[in-house]
PDB file of C-alpha atoms in Angstrom:
ATOM      1  CA  PHE F   1     108.910 110.684  97.655  1.00 80.00           C
ATOM      2  CA  ILE F   2     108.167 107.849 100.072  1.00 81.00           C
ATOM      3  CA  GLN F   3     104.758 108.003 101.741  1.00 78.00           C
ATOM      4  CA  GLU F   4     104.656 107.771 105.529  1.00 80.00           C
ATOM      5  CA  ALA F   5     102.054 105.572 107.221  1.00 76.00           C
ATOM      6  CA  ASP F   6     100.377 108.431 109.115  1.00 76.00           C
ATOM      7  CA  SER F   7     101.772 111.955 108.941  1.00 76.00           C
ATOM      8  CA  LYS F   8     100.432 112.902 112.372  1.00 78.00           C
ATOM      9  CA  TRP F   9     100.816 109.788 114.542  1.00 82.00           C
ATOM     10  CA  ARG F  10     103.571 107.786 112.777  1.00 81.00           C
ATOM     11  CA  PRO F  11     105.490 110.300 110.657  1.00 84.00           C
ATOM     12  CA  VAL F  12     108.612 108.161 110.130  1.00 88.00           C
ATOM     13  CA  ASP F  13     106.865 104.783 109.688  1.00 87.00           C
ATOM     14  CA  THR F  14     106.075 103.447 106.235  1.00 85.00           C
ATOM     15  CA  GLY F  15     103.388 100.957 105.279  1.00 75.00           C
ATOM     16  CA  LYS F  16     105.888  98.132 105.736  1.00 76.00           C
ATOM     17  CA  GLU F  17     106.759  97.111 109.292  1.00 74.00           C
ATOM     18  CA  GLY F  18     110.359  97.950 110.247  1.00 78.00           C
ATOM     19  CA  ILE F  19     110.975 100.347 107.336  1.00 85.00           C
ATOM     20  CA  PHE F  20     111.268 104.004 108.261  1.00 91.00           C
ATOM     21  CA  VAL F  21     111.580 107.199 106.217  1.00 91.00           C
ATOM     22  CA  CYS F  22     112.989 110.591 107.110  1.00 92.00           C
ATOM     23  CA  GLY F  23     114.437 113.793 105.700  1.00 90.00           C
ATOM     24  CA  LEU F  24     114.421 114.401 101.978  1.00 91.00           C
ATOM     25  CA  ALA F  25     113.008 110.927 101.287  1.00 90.00           C
ATOM     26  CA  ARG F  26     109.651 112.206 102.630  1.00 85.00           C
ATOM     27  CA  GLY F  27     109.754 115.508 100.783  1.00 88.00           C
ATOM     28  CA  PRO F  28     111.475 118.891 100.841  1.00 93.00           C
ATOM     29  CA  VAL F  29     112.514 119.782 104.412  1.00 92.00           C
ATOM     30  CA  ARG F  30     115.020 122.074 106.066  1.00 95.00           C
ATOM     31  CA  ALA F  31     118.146 120.609 107.655  1.00 95.00           C
ATOM     32  CA  PRO F  32     117.016 120.897 111.319  1.00 95.00           C
ATOM     33  CA  GLU F  33     113.748 119.115 110.525  1.00 93.00           C
ATOM     34  CA  ALA F  34     115.610 116.380 108.617  1.00 94.00           C
ATOM     35  CA  VAL F  35     117.894 115.848 111.625  1.00 95.00           C
ATOM     36  CA  GLN F  36     114.903 115.524 113.981  1.00 94.00           C
ATOM     37  CA  GLU F  37     113.215 113.056 111.640  1.00 92.00           C
ATOM     38  CA  GLY F  38     116.456 111.076 111.425  1.00 93.00           C
ATOM     39  CA  LYS F  39     116.610 110.857 115.207  1.00 95.00           C
ATOM     40  CA  ALA F  40     112.971 109.763 115.353  1.00 92.00           C
ATOM     41  CA  ALA F  41     113.582 107.058 112.727  1.00 92.00           C
ATOM     42  CA  ALA F  42     116.659 105.844 114.605  1.00 94.00           C
ATOM     43  CA  LEU F  43     114.665 105.570 117.844  1.00 93.00           C
ATOM     44  CA  ARG F  44     111.894 103.638 116.078  1.00 90.00           C
ATOM     45  CA  ALA F  45     114.504 101.235 114.661  1.00 91.00           C
ATOM     46  CA  LEU F  46     116.125 100.904 118.088  1.00 92.00           C
ATOM     47  CA  ARG F  47     112.821  99.661 119.530  1.00 88.00           C
ATOM     48  CA  ILE F  48     113.001  96.737 117.112  1.00 85.00           C
ATOM     49  CA  LEU F  49     116.725  96.088 117.446  1.00 88.00           C
ATOM     50  CA  ALA F  50     116.619  96.114 121.256  1.00 90.00           C
ATOM     51  CA  LYS F  51     114.444  92.991 121.294  1.00 85.00           C
ATOM     52  CA  ASP F  52     116.040  89.559 121.657  1.00 86.00           C
ATOM     53  CA  SER F  53     113.989  88.230 118.752  1.00 78.00           C
ATOM     54  CA  ILE F  54     111.396  89.345 116.249  1.00 72.00           C
ATOM     55  CA  SER F  55     108.238  87.304 116.264  1.00 68.00           C
ATOM     56  CA  ALA F  56     106.041  86.791 113.246  1.00 59.00           C
ATOM     57  CA  SER F  57     102.389  87.711 113.305  1.00 57.00           C
ATOM     58  CA  ARG F  58     100.294  84.903 114.758  1.00 65.00           C
ATOM     59  CA  HIS F  59      97.781  85.393 111.982  1.00 78.00           C
ATOM     60  CA  SER F  60     100.127  85.476 109.007  1.00 85.00           C
ATOM     61  CA  ALA F  61      99.089  83.772 105.793  1.00 90.00           C
ATOM     62  CA  TYR F  62     100.208  80.370 104.643  1.00 89.00           C
ATOM     63  CA  VAL F  63      99.908  78.568 101.325  1.00 94.00           C
ATOM     64  CA  ARG F  64      98.466  75.123 100.739  1.00 93.00           C
ATOM     65  CA  HIS F  65     100.918  74.227  97.981  1.00 95.00           C
ATOM     66  CA  ALA F  66      98.999  71.129  96.874  1.00 95.00           C
ATOM     67  CA  ILE F  67      96.175  73.276  95.493  1.00 95.00           C
ATOM     68  CA  CYS F  68      98.109  76.444  94.577  1.00 95.00           C
ATOM     69  CA  SER F  69      98.051  77.072  90.803  1.00 95.00           C
ATOM     70  CA  LEU F  70     100.966  79.582  90.913  1.00 95.00           C
ATOM     71  CA  CYS F  71      98.809  82.292  89.322  1.00 96.00           C
ATOM     72  CA  GLU F  72     100.694  84.903  91.434  1.00 96.00           C
ATOM     73  CA  ARG F  73      97.566  86.988  91.993  1.00 96.00           C
ATOM     74  CA  CYS F  74      98.279  86.912  95.736  1.00 96.00           C
ATOM     75  CA  ILE F  75     101.699  88.473  95.144  1.00 96.00           C
ATOM     76  CA  ALA F  76     100.164  91.330  93.172  1.00 96.00           C
ATOM     77  CA  VAL F  77      97.599  92.235  95.862  1.00 96.00           C
ATOM     78  CA  CYS F  78      99.776  91.926  98.983  1.00 93.00           C
ATOM     79  CA  PRO F  79     100.166  95.477 100.360  1.00 90.00           C
ATOM     80  CA  PHE F  80     103.147  94.446 102.494  1.00 87.00           C
ATOM     81  CA  GLY F  81     105.210  92.652  99.836  1.00 90.00           C
ATOM     82  CA  ALA F  82     105.178  89.533 101.997  1.00 91.00           C
ATOM     83  CA  ARG F  83     104.669  87.025  99.160  1.00 95.00           C
ATOM     84  CA  PHE F  84     107.169  85.840  96.594  1.00 96.00           C
ATOM     85  CA  VAL F  85     107.957  82.948  94.282  1.00 96.00           C
ATOM     86  CA  ASP F  86     110.840  80.766  95.431  1.00 95.00           C
ATOM     87  CA  PRO F  87     112.634  79.983  92.142  1.00 94.00           C
ATOM     88  CA  GLU F  88     114.324  76.862  93.511  1.00 95.00           C
ATOM     89  CA  LEU F  89     111.145  75.306  94.906  1.00 94.00           C
ATOM     90  CA  GLY F  90     108.806  76.750  92.289  1.00 94.00           C
ATOM     91  CA  MET F  91     106.312  77.684  95.014  1.00 96.00           C
ATOM     92  CA  ILE F  92     104.647  80.792  96.361  1.00 96.00           C
ATOM     93  CA  MET F  93     106.147  81.566  99.766  1.00 96.00           C
ATOM     94  CA  VAL F  94     105.182  83.931 102.597  1.00 94.00           C
ATOM     95  CA  ASP F  95     107.596  86.112 104.577  1.00 90.00           C
ATOM     96  CA  HIS F  96     105.944  85.671 107.985  1.00 85.00           C
ATOM     97  CA  VAL F  97     107.714  88.674 109.508  1.00 80.00           C
ATOM     98  CA  SER F  98     106.376  91.028 106.810  1.00 84.00           C
ATOM     99  CA  CYS F  99     102.900  89.467 106.612  1.00 87.00           C
ATOM    100  CA  GLN F 100     100.332  91.351 108.690  1.00 84.00           C
ATOM    101  CA  GLY F 101      97.507  88.854 108.181  1.00 85.00           C
ATOM    102  CA  CYS F 102      95.252  91.331 106.356  1.00 87.00           C
ATOM    103  CA  GLY F 103      93.693  88.602 104.198  1.00 87.00           C
ATOM    104  CA  ALA F 104      94.004  90.360 100.820  1.00 91.00           C
ATOM    105  CA  CYS F 105      95.831  87.336  99.399  1.00 93.00           C
ATOM    106  CA  ALA F 106      93.220  84.893 100.689  1.00 90.00           C
ATOM    107  CA  ALA F 107      90.407  86.958  99.197  1.00 90.00           C
ATOM    108  CA  GLU F 108      92.174  87.090  95.818  1.00 93.00           C
ATOM    109  CA  CYS F 109      93.124  83.403  95.595  1.00 93.00           C
ATOM    110  CA  PRO F 110      90.874  81.619  93.064  1.00 93.00           C
ATOM    111  CA  ASN F 111      91.675  78.159  94.501  1.00 91.00           C
ATOM    112  CA  SER F 112      91.394  78.987  98.226  1.00 89.00           C
ATOM    113  CA  ALA F 113      95.021  77.889  98.541  1.00 92.00           C
ATOM    114  CA  THR F 114      95.787  80.678 101.015  1.00 91.00           C
ATOM    115  CA  LEU F 115      94.615  80.618 104.618  1.00 88.00           C
ATOM    116  CA  ILE F 116      95.226  83.144 107.372  1.00 86.00           C
ATOM    117  CA  GLY F 117      96.795  81.963 110.618  1.00 77.00           C
ATOM    118  CA  ASP F 118      94.653  79.749 112.799  1.00 68.00           C
ATOM    119  CA  PHE F 119      91.484  80.462 110.827  1.00 65.00           C
ATOM    120  CA  GLU F 120      90.160  77.676 108.670  1.00 64.00           C
ATOM    121  CA  GLU F 121      87.966  78.693 105.756  1.00 60.00           C
ATOM    122  CA  TYR F 122      84.750  77.287 107.236  1.00 60.00           C
ATOM    123  CA  GLY F 123      85.523  78.388 110.796  1.00 63.00           C
ATOM    124  CA  VAL F 124      85.533  82.046 109.770  1.00 62.00           C
ATOM    125  CA  MET F 125      82.169  81.675 108.015  1.00 65.00           C
ATOM    126  CA  ASP F 126      80.699  80.048 111.142  1.00 72.00           C
ATOM    127  CA  VAL F 127      81.812  83.029 113.244  1.00 70.00           C
ATOM    128  CA  ILE F 128      80.324  85.504 110.742  1.00 71.00           C
ATOM    129  CA  GLU F 129      77.013  83.625 110.620  1.00 78.00           C
ATOM    130  CA  ALA F 130      76.866  83.479 114.433  1.00 80.00           C
ATOM    131  CA  ALA F 131      77.515  87.227 114.663  1.00 81.00           C
ATOM    132  CA  LEU F 132      74.758  87.989 112.160  1.00 84.00           C
ATOM    133  CA  GLY F 133      72.323  86.039 114.263  1.00 76.00           C
TER     134      GLY F 133
END
């Protein structure tokens, strides 16, 4: 079965933005409940489709290809499936619509080839040090 993001507050949302689950894909349910979940999933999808455009997260990850070693560790740890290898370019790429800017890829990267949004590596450390006093 497919796991929902939050069974109480977001019962038809999955962990991936824009992907919804309902009915028997969530688990055994009776027909009336499956119909209600289907309607809820359709309404959630309609909220996305009604927009003129879909914007990417401002803080999505990006790859500094010059120092990327193509180890693919970032792909393995991304909880949103937002990273992939482009076979034509031979580079790690980021799907900026799927990326939520969580930073798991940046933490895993042994070469510091991944940065998150507007945050430079040293800028984040300066903010942390200032907060700690």
